[in-house]
PDB file of C-alpha atoms in Angstrom:
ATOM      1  CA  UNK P   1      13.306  -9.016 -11.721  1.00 82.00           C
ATOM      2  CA  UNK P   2      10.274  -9.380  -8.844  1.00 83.00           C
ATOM      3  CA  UNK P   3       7.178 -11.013 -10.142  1.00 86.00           C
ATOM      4  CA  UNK P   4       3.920  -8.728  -8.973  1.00 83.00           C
ATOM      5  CA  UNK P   5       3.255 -11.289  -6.486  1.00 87.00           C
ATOM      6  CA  UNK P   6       6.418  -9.948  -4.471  1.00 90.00           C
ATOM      7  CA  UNK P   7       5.108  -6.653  -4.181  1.00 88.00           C
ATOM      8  CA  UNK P   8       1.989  -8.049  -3.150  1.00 88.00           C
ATOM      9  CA  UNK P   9       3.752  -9.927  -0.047  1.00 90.00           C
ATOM     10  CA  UNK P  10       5.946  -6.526   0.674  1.00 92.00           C
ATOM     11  CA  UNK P  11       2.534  -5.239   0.666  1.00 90.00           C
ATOM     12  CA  UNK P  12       1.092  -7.652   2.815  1.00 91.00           C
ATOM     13  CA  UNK P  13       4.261  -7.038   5.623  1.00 93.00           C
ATOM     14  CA  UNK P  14       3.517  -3.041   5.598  1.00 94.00           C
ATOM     15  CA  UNK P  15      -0.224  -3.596   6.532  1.00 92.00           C
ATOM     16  CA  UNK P  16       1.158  -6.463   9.021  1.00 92.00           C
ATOM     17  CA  UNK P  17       3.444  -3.813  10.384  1.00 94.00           C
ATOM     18  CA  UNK P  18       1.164  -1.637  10.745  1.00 93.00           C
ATOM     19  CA  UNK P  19      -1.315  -3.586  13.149  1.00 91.00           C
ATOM     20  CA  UNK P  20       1.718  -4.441  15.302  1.00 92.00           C
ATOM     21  CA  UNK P  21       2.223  -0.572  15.486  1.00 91.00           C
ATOM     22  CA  UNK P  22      -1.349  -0.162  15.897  1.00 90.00           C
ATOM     23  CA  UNK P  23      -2.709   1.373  12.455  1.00 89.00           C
ATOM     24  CA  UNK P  24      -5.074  -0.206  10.728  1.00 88.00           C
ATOM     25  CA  UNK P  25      -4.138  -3.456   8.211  1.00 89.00           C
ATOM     26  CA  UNK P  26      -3.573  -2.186   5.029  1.00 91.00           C
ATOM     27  CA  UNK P  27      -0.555  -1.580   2.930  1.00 91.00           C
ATOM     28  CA  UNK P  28       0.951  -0.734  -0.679  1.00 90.00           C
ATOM     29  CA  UNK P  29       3.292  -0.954  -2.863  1.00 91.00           C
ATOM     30  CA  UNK P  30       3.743   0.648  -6.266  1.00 88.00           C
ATOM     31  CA  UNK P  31       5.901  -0.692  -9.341  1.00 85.00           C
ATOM     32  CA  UNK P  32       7.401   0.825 -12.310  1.00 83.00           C
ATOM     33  CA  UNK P  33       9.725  -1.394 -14.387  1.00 83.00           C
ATOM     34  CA  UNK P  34      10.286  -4.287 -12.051  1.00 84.00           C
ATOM     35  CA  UNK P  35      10.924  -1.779  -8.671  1.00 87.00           C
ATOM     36  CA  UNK P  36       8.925  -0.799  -5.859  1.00 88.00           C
ATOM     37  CA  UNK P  37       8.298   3.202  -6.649  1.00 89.00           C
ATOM     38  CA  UNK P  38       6.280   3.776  -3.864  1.00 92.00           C
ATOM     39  CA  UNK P  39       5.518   2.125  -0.369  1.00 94.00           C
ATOM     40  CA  UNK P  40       2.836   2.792   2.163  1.00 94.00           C
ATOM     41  CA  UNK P  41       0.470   1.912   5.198  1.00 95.00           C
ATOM     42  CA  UNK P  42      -2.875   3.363   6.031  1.00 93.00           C
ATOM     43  CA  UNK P  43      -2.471   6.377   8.238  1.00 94.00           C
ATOM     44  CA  UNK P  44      -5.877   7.403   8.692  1.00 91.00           C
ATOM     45  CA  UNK P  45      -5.679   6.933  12.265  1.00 88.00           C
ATOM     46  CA  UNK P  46      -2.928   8.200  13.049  1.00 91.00           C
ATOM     47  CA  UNK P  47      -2.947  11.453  11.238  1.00 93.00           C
ATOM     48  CA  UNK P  48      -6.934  11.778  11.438  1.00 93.00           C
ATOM     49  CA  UNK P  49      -6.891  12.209   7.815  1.00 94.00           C
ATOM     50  CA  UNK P  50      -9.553  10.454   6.051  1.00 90.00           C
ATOM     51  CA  UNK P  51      -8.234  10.047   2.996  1.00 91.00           C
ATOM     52  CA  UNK P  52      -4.520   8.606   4.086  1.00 93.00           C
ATOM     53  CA  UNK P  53      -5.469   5.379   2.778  1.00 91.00           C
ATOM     54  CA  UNK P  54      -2.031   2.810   2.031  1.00 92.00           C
ATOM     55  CA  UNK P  55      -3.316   3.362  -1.948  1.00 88.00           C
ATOM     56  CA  UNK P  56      -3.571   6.828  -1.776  1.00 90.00           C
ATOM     57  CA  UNK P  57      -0.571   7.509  -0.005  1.00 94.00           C
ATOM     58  CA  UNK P  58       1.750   5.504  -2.020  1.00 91.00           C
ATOM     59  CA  UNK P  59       0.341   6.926  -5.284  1.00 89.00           C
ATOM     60  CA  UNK P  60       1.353  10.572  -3.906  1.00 93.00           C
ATOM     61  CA  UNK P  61       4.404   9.033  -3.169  1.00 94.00           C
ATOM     62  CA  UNK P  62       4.884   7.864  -6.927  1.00 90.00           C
ATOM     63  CA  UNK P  63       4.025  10.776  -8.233  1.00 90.00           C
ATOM     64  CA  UNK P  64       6.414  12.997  -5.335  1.00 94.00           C
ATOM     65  CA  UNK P  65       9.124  10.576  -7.081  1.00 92.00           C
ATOM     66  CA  UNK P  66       8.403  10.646 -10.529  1.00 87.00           C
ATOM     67  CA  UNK P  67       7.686  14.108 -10.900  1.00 90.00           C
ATOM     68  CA  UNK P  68       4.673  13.748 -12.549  1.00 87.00           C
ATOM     69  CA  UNK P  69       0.807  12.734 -11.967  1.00 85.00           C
ATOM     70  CA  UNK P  70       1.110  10.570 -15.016  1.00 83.00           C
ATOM     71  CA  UNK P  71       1.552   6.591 -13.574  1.00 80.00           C
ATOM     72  CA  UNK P  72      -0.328   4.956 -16.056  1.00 73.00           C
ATOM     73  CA  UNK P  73       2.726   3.505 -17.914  1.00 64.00           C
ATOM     74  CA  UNK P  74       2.204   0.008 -19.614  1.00 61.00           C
ATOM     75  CA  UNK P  75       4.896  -1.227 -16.735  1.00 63.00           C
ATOM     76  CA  UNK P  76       3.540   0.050 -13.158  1.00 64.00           C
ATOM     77  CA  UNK P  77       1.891  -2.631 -11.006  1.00 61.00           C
ATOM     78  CA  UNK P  78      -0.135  -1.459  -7.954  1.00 62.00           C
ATOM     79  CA  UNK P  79      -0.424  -3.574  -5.383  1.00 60.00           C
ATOM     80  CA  UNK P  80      -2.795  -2.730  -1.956  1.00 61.00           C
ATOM     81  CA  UNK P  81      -3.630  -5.357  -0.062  1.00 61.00           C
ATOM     82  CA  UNK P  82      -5.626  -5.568   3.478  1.00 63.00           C
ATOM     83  CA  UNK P  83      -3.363  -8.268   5.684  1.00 58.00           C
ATOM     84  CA  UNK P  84      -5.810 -10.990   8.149  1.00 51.00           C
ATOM     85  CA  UNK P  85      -5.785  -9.421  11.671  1.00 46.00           C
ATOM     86  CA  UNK P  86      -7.122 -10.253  15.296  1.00 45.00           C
ATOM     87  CA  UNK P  87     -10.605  -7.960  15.111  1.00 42.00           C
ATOM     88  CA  UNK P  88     -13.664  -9.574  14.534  1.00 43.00           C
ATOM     89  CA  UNK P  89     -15.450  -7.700  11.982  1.00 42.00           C
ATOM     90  CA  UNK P  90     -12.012  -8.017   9.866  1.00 40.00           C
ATOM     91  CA  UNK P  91     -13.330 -10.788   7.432  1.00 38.00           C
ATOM     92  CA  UNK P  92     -11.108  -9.748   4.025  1.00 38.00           C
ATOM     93  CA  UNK P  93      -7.849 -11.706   3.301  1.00 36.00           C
ATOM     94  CA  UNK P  94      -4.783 -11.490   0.929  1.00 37.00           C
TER      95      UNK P  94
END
């Protein structure tokens, strides 16, 4: 079964992805019961959306999938992490 440190590095290659495609770097993955639920990469950019954050999007997701708002179970693991990139001001790390 994947420890939470692999979704955190699947994580970590979405918001890398991402910055190669020219979004912004942040990605995430969501866990229930050892597998990824939910995946996503900021799209605020891209769709103009301010609120299509990687977090927010792959909670939807979840949720979409589940069929229900409830993902508080004892056994889901978020993971959003924002990867190093090129700019400047980018001073957060995995």
């Amino acid at each position: 079964m994947p420890e939470p440190i692999d979704f955190m590095r699947e994580a970590l290659a979405l918001a890398r992805a991402n910055v190669a495609e020219g979004g912004r770097p942040f990605g995430a993955v969501l866990a229930r019961d050892g597998k990824a639920l939910a995946r996503a990469a900021n799209r605020i950019h891209a769709t103009n959306d301010p609120t299509a954050h990687a977090e927010l999007l792959a909670i939807r997701e979840a949720a979409q999938r589940s069929g229900s708002p409830r993902l508080d179970a004892p056994s889901s693991t978020p993971a959003a992490i924002r990867a190093r990139c090129a700019w400047p001001r980018c001073t957060c790390a995995a």
